[in-house]
Every structure is written in C-alpha cells, then in structure tokens.
XYZ file of C-alpha atoms in Angstrom:
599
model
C 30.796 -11.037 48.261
C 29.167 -7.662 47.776
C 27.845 -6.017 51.294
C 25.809 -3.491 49.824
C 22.215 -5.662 50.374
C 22.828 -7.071 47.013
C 23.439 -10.617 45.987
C 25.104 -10.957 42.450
C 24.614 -14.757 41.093
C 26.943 -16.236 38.427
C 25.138 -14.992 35.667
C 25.110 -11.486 37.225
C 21.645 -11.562 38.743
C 20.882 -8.775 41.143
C 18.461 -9.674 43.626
C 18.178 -7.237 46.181
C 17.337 -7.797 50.051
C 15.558 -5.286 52.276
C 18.358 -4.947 54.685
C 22.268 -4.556 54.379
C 24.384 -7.613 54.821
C 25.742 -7.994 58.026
C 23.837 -5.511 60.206
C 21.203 -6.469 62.307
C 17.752 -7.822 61.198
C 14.483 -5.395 60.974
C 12.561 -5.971 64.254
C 9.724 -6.897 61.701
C 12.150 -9.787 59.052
C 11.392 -12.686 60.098
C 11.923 -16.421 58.561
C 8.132 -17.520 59.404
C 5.555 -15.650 56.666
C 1.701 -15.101 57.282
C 1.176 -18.233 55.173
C 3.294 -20.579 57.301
C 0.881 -19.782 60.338
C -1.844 -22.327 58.971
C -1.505 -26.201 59.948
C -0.615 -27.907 57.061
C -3.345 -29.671 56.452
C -5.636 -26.060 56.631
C -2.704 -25.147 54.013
C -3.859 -27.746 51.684
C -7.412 -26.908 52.008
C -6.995 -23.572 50.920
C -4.934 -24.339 47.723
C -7.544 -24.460 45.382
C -9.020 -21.198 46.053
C -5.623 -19.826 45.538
C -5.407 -21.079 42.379
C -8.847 -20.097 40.923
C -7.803 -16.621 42.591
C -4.989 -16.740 40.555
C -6.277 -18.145 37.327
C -9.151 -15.307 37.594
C -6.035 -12.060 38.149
C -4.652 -13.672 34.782
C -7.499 -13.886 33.146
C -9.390 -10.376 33.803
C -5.697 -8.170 34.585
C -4.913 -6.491 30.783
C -1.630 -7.193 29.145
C 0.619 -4.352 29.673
C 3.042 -3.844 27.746
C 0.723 -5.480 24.592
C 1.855 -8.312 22.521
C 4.259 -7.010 19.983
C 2.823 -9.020 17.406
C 4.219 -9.252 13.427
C 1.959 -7.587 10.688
C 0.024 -10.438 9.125
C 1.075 -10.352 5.731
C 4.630 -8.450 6.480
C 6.407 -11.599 4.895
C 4.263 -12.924 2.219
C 6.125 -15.413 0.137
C 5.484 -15.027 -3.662
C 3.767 -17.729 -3.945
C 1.690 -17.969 -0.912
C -1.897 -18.524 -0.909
C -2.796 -14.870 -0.379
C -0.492 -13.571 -3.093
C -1.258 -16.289 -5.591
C -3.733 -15.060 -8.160
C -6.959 -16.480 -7.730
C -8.151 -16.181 -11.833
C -4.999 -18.179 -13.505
C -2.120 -15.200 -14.455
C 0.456 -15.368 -16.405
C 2.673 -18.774 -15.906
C -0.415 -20.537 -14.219
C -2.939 -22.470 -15.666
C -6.836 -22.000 -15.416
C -6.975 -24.008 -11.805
C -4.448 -21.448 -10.386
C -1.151 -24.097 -10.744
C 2.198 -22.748 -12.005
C 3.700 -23.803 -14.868
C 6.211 -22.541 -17.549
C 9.357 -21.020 -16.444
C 7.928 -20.248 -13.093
C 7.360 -24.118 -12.154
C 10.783 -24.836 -13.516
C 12.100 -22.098 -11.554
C 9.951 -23.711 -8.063
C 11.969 -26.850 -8.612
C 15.480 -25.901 -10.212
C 15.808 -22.718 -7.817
C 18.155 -19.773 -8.802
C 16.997 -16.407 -9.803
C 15.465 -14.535 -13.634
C 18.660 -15.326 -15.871
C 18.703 -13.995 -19.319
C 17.687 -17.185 -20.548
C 15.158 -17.480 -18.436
C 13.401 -14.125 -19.133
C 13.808 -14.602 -22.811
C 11.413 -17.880 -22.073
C 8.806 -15.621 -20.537
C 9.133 -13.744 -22.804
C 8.466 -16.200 -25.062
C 4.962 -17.625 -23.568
C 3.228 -13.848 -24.026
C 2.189 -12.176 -26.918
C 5.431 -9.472 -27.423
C 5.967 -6.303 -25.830
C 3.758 -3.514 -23.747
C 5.588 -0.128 -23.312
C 4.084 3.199 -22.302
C 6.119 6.615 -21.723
C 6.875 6.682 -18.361
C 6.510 9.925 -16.348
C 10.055 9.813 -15.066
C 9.370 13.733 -14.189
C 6.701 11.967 -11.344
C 7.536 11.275 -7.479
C 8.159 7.828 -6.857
C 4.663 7.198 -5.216
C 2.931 8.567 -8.419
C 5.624 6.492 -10.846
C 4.268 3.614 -8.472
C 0.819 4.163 -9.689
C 1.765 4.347 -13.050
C 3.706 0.928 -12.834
C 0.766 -0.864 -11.181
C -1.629 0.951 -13.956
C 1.082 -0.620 -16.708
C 1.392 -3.996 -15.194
C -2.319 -4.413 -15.775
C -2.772 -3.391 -19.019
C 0.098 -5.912 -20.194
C -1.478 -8.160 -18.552
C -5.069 -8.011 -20.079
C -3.193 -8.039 -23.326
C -1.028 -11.051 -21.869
C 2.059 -8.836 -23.099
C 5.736 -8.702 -21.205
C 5.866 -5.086 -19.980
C 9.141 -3.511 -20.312
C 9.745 -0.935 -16.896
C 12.463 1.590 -16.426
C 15.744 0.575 -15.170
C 15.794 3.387 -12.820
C 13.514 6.118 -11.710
C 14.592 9.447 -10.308
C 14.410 11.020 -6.569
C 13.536 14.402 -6.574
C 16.227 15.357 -3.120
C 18.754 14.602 -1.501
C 19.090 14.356 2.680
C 23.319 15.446 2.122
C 24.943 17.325 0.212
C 24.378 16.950 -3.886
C 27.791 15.986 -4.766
C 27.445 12.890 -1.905
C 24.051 12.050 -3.472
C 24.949 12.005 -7.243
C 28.195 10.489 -6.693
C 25.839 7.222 -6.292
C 22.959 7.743 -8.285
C 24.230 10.050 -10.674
C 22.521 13.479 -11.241
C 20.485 14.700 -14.245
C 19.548 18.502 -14.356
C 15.951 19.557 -14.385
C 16.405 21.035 -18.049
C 15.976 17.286 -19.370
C 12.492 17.487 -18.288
C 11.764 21.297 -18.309
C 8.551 22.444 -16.937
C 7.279 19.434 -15.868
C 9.441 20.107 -12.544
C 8.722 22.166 -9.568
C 10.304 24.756 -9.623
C 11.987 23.762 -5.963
C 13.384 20.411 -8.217
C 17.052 21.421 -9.060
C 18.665 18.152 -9.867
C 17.106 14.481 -10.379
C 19.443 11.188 -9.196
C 19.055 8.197 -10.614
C 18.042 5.569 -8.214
C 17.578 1.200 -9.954
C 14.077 0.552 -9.710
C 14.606 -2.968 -7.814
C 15.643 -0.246 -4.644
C 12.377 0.591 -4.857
C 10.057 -2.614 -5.861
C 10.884 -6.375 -5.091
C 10.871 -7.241 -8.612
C 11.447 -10.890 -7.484
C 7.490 -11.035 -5.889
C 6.371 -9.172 -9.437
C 7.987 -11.686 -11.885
C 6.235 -14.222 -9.418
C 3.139 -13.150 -11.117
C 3.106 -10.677 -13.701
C 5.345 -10.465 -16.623
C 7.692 -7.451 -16.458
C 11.537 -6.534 -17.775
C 13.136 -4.235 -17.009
C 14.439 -1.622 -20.169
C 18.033 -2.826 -19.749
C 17.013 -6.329 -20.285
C 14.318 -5.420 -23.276
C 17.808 -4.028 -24.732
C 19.858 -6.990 -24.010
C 17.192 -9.411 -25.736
C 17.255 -6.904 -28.815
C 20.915 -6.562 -28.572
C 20.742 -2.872 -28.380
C 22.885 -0.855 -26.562
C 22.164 0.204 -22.777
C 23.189 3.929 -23.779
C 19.833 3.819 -25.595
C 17.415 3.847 -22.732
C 15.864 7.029 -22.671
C 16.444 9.286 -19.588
C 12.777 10.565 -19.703
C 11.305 7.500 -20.003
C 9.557 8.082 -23.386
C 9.960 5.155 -25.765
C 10.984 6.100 -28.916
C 10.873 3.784 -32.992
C 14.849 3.535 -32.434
C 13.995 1.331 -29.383
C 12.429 -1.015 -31.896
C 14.620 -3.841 -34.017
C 14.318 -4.356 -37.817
C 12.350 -6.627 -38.621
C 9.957 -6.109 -35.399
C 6.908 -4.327 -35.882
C 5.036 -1.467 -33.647
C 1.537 -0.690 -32.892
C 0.797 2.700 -31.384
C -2.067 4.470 -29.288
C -2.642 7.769 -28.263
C -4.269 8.990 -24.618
C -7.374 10.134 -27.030
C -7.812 6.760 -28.381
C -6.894 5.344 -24.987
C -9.690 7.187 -23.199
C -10.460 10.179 -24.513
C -14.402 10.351 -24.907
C -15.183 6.851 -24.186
C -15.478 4.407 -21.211
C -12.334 2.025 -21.271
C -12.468 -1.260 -19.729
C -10.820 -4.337 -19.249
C -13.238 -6.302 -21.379
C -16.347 -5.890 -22.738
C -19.234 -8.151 -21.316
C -20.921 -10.574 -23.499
C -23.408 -9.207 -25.819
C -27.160 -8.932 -24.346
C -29.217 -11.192 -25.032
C -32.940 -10.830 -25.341
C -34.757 -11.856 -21.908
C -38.133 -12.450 -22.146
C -38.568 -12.074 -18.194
C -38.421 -7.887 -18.586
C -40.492 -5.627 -20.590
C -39.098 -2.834 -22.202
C -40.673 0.348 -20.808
C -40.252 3.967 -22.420
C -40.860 5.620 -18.593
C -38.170 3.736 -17.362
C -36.727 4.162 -19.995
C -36.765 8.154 -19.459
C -36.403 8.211 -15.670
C -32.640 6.121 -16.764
C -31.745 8.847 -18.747
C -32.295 11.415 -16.289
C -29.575 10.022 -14.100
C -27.062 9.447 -16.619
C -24.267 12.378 -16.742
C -22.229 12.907 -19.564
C -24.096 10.739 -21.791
C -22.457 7.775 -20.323
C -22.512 7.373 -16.313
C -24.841 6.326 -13.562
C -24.688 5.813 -9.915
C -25.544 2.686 -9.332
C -28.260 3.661 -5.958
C -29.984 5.836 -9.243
C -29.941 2.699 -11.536
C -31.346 0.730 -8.740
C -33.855 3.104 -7.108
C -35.769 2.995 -10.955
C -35.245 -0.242 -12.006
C -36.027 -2.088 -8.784
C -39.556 -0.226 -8.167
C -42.293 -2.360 -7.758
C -40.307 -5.518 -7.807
C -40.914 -6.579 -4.732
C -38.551 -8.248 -1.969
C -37.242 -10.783 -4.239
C -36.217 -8.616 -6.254
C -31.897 -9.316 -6.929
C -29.172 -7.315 -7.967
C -28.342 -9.607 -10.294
C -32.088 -9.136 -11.720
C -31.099 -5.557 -11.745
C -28.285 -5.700 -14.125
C -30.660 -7.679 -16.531
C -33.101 -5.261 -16.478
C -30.441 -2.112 -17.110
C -29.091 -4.485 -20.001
C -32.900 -4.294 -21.497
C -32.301 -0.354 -21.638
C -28.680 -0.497 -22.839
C -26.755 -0.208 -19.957
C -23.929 -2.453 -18.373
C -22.331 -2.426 -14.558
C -18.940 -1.582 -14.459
C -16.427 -1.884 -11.501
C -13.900 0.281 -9.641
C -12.617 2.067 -6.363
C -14.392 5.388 -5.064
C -12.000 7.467 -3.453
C -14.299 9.254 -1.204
C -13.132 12.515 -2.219
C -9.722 11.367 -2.220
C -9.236 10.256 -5.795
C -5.596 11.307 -5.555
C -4.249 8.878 -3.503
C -5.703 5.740 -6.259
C -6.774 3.725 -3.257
C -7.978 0.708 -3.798
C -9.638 0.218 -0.503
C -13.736 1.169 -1.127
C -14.337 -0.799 -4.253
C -17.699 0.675 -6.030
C -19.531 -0.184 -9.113
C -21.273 2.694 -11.589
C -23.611 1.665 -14.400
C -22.332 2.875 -17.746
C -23.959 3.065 -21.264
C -23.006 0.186 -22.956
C -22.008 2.179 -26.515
C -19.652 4.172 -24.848
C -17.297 0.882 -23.430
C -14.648 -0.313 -25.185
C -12.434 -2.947 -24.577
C -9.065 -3.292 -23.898
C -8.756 -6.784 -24.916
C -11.583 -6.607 -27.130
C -9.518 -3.482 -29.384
C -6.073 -4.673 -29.152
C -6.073 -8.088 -27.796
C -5.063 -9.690 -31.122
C -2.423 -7.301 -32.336
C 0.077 -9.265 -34.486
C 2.569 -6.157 -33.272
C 5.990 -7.176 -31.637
C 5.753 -3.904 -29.802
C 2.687 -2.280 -28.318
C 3.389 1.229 -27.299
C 0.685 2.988 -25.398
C 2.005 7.134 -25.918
C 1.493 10.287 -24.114
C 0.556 10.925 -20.398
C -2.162 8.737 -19.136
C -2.361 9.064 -15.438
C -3.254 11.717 -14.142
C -7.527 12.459 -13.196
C -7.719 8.360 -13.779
C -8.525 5.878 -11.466
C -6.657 3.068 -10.261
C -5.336 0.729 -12.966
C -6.137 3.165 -15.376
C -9.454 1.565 -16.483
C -12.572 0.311 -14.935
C -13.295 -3.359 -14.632
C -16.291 -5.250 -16.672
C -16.478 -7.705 -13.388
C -16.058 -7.961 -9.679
C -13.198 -10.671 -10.077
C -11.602 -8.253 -12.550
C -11.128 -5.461 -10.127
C -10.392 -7.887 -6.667
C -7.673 -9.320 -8.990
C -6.265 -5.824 -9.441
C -6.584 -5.106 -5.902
C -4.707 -8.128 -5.073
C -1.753 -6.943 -7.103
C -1.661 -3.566 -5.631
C -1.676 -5.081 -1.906
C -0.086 -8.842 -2.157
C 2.221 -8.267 -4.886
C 3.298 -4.220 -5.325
C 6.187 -4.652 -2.811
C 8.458 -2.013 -0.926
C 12.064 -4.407 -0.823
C 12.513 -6.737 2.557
C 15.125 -4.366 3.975
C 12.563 -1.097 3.904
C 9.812 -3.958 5.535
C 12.239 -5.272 8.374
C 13.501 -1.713 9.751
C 10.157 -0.508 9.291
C 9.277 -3.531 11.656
C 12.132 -2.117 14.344
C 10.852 1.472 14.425
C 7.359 0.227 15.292
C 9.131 -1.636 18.316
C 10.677 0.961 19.687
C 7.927 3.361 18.977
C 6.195 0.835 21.076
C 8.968 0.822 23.716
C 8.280 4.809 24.264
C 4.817 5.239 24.399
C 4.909 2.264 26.898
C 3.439 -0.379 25.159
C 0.555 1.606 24.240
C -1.032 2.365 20.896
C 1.308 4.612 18.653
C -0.400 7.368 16.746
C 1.211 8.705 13.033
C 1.283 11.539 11.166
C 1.817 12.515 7.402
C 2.321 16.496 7.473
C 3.079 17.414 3.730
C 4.681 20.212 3.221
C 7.261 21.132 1.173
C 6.190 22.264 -2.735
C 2.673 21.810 -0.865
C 2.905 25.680 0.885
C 3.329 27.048 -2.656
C 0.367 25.568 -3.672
C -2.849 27.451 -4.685
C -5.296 24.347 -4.186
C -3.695 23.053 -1.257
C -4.230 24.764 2.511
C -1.450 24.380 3.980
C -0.457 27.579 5.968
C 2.218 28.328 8.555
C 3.259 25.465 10.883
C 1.542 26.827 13.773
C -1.531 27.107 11.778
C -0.933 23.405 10.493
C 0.232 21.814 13.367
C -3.265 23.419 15.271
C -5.561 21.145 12.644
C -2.886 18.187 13.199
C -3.796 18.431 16.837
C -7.272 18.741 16.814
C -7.140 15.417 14.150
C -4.689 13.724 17.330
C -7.278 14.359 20.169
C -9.973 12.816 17.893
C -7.778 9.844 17.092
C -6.650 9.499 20.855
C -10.587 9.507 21.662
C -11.337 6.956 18.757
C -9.654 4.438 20.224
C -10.706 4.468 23.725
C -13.822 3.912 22.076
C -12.888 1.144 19.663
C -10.981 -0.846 22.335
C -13.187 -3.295 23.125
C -15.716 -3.131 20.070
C -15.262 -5.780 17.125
C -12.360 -4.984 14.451
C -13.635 -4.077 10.735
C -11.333 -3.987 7.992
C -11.293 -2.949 4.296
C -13.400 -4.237 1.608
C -10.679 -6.294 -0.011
C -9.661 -9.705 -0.760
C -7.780 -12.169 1.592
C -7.415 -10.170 4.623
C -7.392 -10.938 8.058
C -8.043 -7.865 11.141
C -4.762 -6.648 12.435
C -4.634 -8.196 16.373
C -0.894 -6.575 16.822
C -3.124 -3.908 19.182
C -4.859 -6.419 21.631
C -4.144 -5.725 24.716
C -3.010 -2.637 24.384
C -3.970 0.634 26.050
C -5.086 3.679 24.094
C -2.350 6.531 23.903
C -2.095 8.735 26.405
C -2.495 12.687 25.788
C 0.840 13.899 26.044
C 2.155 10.324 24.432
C 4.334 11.168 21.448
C 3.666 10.091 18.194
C 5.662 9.506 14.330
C 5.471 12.073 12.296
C 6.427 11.642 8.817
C 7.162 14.841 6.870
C 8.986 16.558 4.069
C 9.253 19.860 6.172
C 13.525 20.661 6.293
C 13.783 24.178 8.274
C 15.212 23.373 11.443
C 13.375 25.615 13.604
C 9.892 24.214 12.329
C 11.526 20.966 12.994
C 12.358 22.072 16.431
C 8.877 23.270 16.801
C 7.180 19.969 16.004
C 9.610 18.060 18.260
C 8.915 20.598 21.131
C 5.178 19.125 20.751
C 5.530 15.407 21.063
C 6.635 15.072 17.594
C 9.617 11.833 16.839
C 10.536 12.262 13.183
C 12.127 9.064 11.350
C 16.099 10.436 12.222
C 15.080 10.377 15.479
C 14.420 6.292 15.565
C 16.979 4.872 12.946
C 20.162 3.543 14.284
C 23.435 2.753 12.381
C 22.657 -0.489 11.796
C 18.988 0.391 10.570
C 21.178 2.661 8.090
C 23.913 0.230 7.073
C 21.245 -2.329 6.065
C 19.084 0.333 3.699
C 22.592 1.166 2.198
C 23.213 4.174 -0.202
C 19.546 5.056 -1.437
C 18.462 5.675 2.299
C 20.259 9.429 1.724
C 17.690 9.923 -1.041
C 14.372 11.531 0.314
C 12.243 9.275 -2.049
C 13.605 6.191 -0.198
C 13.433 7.268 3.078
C 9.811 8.310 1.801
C 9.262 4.575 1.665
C 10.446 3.831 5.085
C 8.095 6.767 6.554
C 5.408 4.634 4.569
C 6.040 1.350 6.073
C 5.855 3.220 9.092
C 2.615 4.618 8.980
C 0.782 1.959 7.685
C 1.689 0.415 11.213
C 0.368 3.122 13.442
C -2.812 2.090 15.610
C -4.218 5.261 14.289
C -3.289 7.228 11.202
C -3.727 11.028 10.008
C -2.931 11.554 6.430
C -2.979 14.553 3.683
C -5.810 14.063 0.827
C -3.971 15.317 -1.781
C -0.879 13.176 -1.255
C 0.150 10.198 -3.208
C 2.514 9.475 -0.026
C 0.034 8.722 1.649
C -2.106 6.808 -0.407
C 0.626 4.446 -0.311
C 0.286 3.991 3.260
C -3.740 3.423 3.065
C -2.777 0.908 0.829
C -0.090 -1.191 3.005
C -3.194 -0.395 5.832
C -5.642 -1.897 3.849
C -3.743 -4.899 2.983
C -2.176 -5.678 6.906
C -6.463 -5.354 7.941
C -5.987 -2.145 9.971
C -9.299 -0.797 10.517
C -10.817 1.403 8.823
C -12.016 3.660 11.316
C -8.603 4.517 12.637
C -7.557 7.111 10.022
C -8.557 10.384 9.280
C -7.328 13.329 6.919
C -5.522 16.834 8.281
C-alpha cells in the first residue's frame, strides 16, 4: 500500500487524501460533515432546494471547455440530401431519383470500372475538353475544374480532366520530391511561371479532389481514361494540359471555340430565357426608356438597385420584383444571376450571390449555341479564366446559379484523409487555447513581396496590420457571443454550433497561421508572437495517413485550408485564391459571416 496520502485503486486511480497515511489526524478531519448535523427528517426537508440549487448552477454556469462538436457537413455522403442536386443532373431523372449507371452502382456496389465509365459515357452527348492551365496553382486549377464541370454539364457532355496537376514546391529536398511525383522543368511552360518556380512535380488529381463524390453527380474522366476508351496511348496526354487534334480518333469528329467566341464582347450565359412576350399590363415609355440607358455601362450592364429605382417609380407598394423584370423585358432587358465578390473577385466566391440586369442582344447561350452539336469532341481553346466570375458564365435563373453553388460547396471535395486530420488539428488547437475560440490566419507571402499590385512589405510591417485585424477579431466575438448566428446566402446550410459555449480568445491566446513564408528567422519571428504554424500541430501519424503528397506545398496548402475554414474567426488575403478556398469550405460548414475579415 502506498503511504504517501495516496490511494491507488486497481485500475490505477489516484485519489488523494488531505493527510499522510498513518500519522495523526488534522485537529479539524473529522468523520461527521456540516450536513450530518441536521435530524434526518430536517435533512429530507431540505432536499429539494438542493436540487433546484443544483439544477439552476447547471443551467446558468457556461460550458468550459466548449463542446467539441463535428463540422456539419464534414462527412457528407454523395448522395445525401444536401449534396443531391435539387434540378435532376446527370444520372437522375426530373424528380431528383438516380438512375443509369449510378442506380446500378447504389445497388451492385463496387467502384467506376472501365465498363462502367464507358456507360456514362454513353448516356451524354460526347466529350467536353478545354486547355487546362496546368502552369496555375492548384487553388486556381480548382476554379478552372469547377468552371469546366459546369459547362459540360449545361451541354450534358462527359468532361475529360487531367490525370495529374502540378505543385509548384517542394517542403524537402527536390530529388525526395520528384522521386514521387516526378519533376518537369519550368521551360515546358516558359513564361507563364514565376520566376521563383524552378521545377513542377506531378501530383494524380484524385490526391487532390474526391473524384468518387464528383462522378456521384457530374460526369467527369479523367485524360488517362478518355485515352483508354479511344485506345490511345497514355504517353499522349499532354504535359501542359492543352488538348491537341491527335487526341481525337478517326472517325470522331471535333468542334472548336475560341475565348473570343466564348466571351469576348458578349454576355455568356447558361441559357437564354424564353423569348418576351408582349404584356399588355406595361406601357412602353421613351423616358424610361432613356433614364434605362443612362445606367447601362458598356452597352450591356445594369445594377440591378438602378433598374429598379426607374422602373419601380410610381408603382406603388404592390409593386413586385417579379413585376420588375416584366417591365425591364418591355425595354429589352433580362435579369441575369451571379456572385459579387465585394471587391474580392479573385478568390471566385460563391458566397454573396447578386443579380445584374443585362441587355438582352448582348446574351448568348451556352446551350442555346452549342447545345446540339453532333461533334464527338467539344473543345473549348485558349485561356478562359482569368477576370471571370465563378463558373465562368452568369446564370439566366436563380436555380441555375444555387445549383452551381451547390457543386462548389457539397460536391468540390478536398479527399477524406486532408478532412479527418484537418478535424485533429482543430482539437488540439482547441486543447491550447483552453477550449476557447481559435483565431486563423492566411499571411501570403512568398511570390506575393515581389509583387507590384500587392502590399505586402517586410514582416514586421505585415505582421503590424495582421495584429491590428486579430484585436478586431478577438473584440468581434465578445460581441457576437450571445447574439443570433447568420450564415451565408447559400443553399442547404445550417449555422455552425461547434462554438457554443465557448469563451472568446483571450489576448495573448495563440492562434493558426497558415503561410507560404520559408526564412527561418521570419518564421521564428511569427512564432515569438503567438503564431502555431501547421508543422507545429501534425504528428507522425497525421503524416503517415496524408502519405507522399503531404511533402508537396500544394497539398499541405489544402490541409492549411481545411484548417482555416474551421477557425471561430478568420483573417484572409484578398488577392489569394488560397483563401478563397477557405471562404468557400466557411460558407458551406454555416460559419458566420461576420467572423472574417481581410489583412
């Protein structure tokens, strides 16, 4: 038996007494306690007090540490009601039901065989390829790929992806890094590189997507299997990621289209609405007429509060939105739908959907031009990304552009192993600060501090706005603690409660900071204020689950990512695609919007 005033039980229990065994008793230790002084009856009297004392502590005392609860949405099966599309999709039918391969595949099991994607294949109308902007950081390439998927599908066309995308650095040394990805100098792609971009490794693009949860509901191959089915040679995929007429079997045709046509000086859309009809219920009027034309830029754009400020004037309080967009139909005008980035049109968040009225002679639509095209192969050439907004077109209706959003957020996802050590870091983040709310950071640096357009500065300078953006956060929340949650304009989403309970951060908490900054001594700087960088919280095991890619600094990008998008309060950089990402995954797991803010 231990004599140090410590019993040990069986299962190793330490419960400690306030004296050491075997000397004598505190004048004050006693057997009797102050309760034991009542009768017993008085005892019995008082036990309901007691209990309503009790019941009141639990009720009004605040959880501390919170309740570590699971993002809602974290694990969304592929064919869950939130990810399911809402407007039919490919391998559904018009109530929403699966059918095809996809319903075989919900009762027979098993994975996308050859045979099985050649049947998908099969129920579309060919091929969609574009040249893919290998050149492009992965968060950029993701754009592109969500801006792809969605023009296939208008066109109800298989879109053929890359097999692999390229990571711009490497965490080790080069020869560790291309010994697994393999390596591909800069000259392949020339200029298009910054000039800090030495060497390119390959990385499969299912390391980067779950192409499972895409096939669920969009119909994609990847170039290697676009080969197979045309029994060409894997050797033939091109390393930049620009299709090419060799890619094409004889005896299969090919349709082409340039950015110009694409875009170039017209408004594209996803379909054009019906033809107006004359509506005797609104007169045509040559002064509203005039005052319309006034607020139309370009020859083609309005802002919708313009449209409505002239065409609702004098209409009285029943006067509808829906009335408006007849009346702007009288004048040759039609409402279009999209995202407004708030001045961060970079980041092609999908978060602050917005609609602009557009002259209807400039539309033209993607369906409507290419919808019936007999080719085998439509190829879609050039660059068409960048200075466009998300999904690369606007949308003719609301449902149009939710149903994009809902691919972007439900159905765009990083792989399971990037989601479940993302979910550990936010634990133990949790663990440090207490149990408190965790605060996150996206400092981008790197190529960004030889950028004209981009203030960046030196990291004292940059780490001085950082701060100033973590006091307001820190003072956000105190404020927000107890008010009702708001989340994003999207569909199917639910406020985040992972936070209730759970005390604002304290000043000198620390807080995640995800960056691309390498120099050790600005590393050592950051740490020295509160700083934890993602090295700092990944384990072994965290590292032999990731595997290989996690040395690759577009992977562990992704991670960072997951990361943020968990923080009860989020700083990001405008101009970075990284963390547009993040908004996204924010918007989607109903974080608030409130708690974010740009550096």
């Amino acid at each position: 038996m231990a004599t140090d005033g410590h019993i040990r039980s069986n299962a190793g229990e330490d419960r400690s007494l306030p004296f050491t065994i075997g000397s004598p008793k505190p004048r004050h230790w006693s057997r009797r306690t102050a309760f034991s002084c009542f009768s017993p009856a008085y005892r019995w009297r008082m036990l309901p007090g007691i209990l309503v004392l009790l019941l009141l502590v639990l009720f009004f005392y605040p959880t501390h540490p919170p309740r570590l609860a699971p993002l809602p949405g974290e694990w969304i099966d592929p064919i869950s009601p939130i990810a399911r599309l809402r407007n039919g999709g490919p391998g559904r039918r018009g109530d929403g039901q699966v059918c095809g391969v996809r319903a075989r595949m919900a009762v027979e099991g098993g994975g996308w065989t050859m045979s099985r994607i050649r049947e998908m294949v099969a129920e579309t109308e060919g091929f969609f390829v574009r040249d893919w902007s290998l050149h492009l950081g992965w968060n950029n390439m993701r754009y592109i790929i969500e801006s792809g998927i969605n023009q296939a599908y208008v066109l109800n066309r298989t879109l053929v992806l890359p097999s692999y995308v390229y990571a711009r650095h490497c965490e080790l040394a080069a020869e560790v890094c291309g010994s697994y990805g393999g390596v591909l100098n800069r000259t392949a792609f020339g200029a298009h590189l910054p000039i800090s971009v030495i060497e390119l490794y390959r990385m499969p693009l299912g390391a980067m997507l779950d192409l499972d949860i895409i096939r669920a509901h969009r119909n994609v191959v990847l170039m290697s299997e676009y080969l197979d089915l045309q029994d060409l040679p894997h050797s033939l995929e091109p390393i930049t990621g620009r299709f090419s007429s060799d890619l094409v079997p004889q005896g299969a045709t090919v349709q082409t289209i340039d950015p110009w046509h694409y875009d170039g000086d017209l408004v594209r859309v996803d379909r054009l609405p019906p033809p107006y009809t004359e509506n005797r219920k609104w007169e045509y009027s040559a002064e509203v007429a005039e005052q319309l034309e006034v607020h139309t830029h370009n020859g083609m754009f309005m802002q919708w509060e313009n449209g409505w400020r002239v065409v609702s004037e004098g209409k009285g309080p029943g006067f509808s939105e829906q009335d408006a967009e007849q009346v702007l139909a009288v004048y040759g005008y039609s409402v279009i739908h999209s995202y407004t980035g708030r001045r961060v049109e970079h980041l092609k968040f999908v978060g602050f959907p917005v609609k602009f009225i557009c002259v209807r002679d400039r539309m033209r639509g993607w369906y409507d031009d290419h919808g019936s095209s007999p080719a085998t192969v439509f190829w879609l050439q050039g660059e068409v990304h960048v200075e466009r907004r998300p999904g690369d077109m606007w949308f003719s209706t609301p449902a149009a552009r939710d149903e994009y959003t809902e691919l972007v957020l439900y159905t765009m996802h990083r792989p399971a192993n990037i989601l479940k050590v993302a979910s550990r870091v936010d634990m133990r983040i949790r663990q440090l600060v207490g149990g408190k709310m965790w605060m996150a950071v996206h400092m981008r640096r790197g190529d960004f501090t030889q950028v004209d357009w981009v203030r960046v500065g030196s990291i004292q300078e940059h780490w001085g706005r950082v701060n100033e953006r973590l006091k307001q956060g820190r003072a956000l929340l105190r404020e927000l603690r107890h008010k009702p949650k708001e989340t994003y304009d999207v569909p199917a989403v639910q406020p985040y409660s992972g936070w209730k309970g759970a005390y604002p951060p304290a000043d000198d908490d620390p807080f995640f900071l995800a960056t691309d900054e390498r120099d050790p001594e600005y590393l050592a700087f950051l740490r020295n204020h509160s700083a934890i960088l993602i090295n700092d919280l990944l384990t072994s095991e965290d590292r032999q689950e990731l595997g290989w890619p996690i040395m690759m600094t577009d992977f562990l990008g992704l991670l960072e990512q997951a990361i943020l998008a968990r923080s009860a309060y989020f700083i990001g950089r405008m101009e970075s695609s990284v963390s547009g990402g993040a908004l996204n995954m924010r918007a989607a797991w109903g974080m608030d919007p409130r708690t974010m803010s740009f550096e």
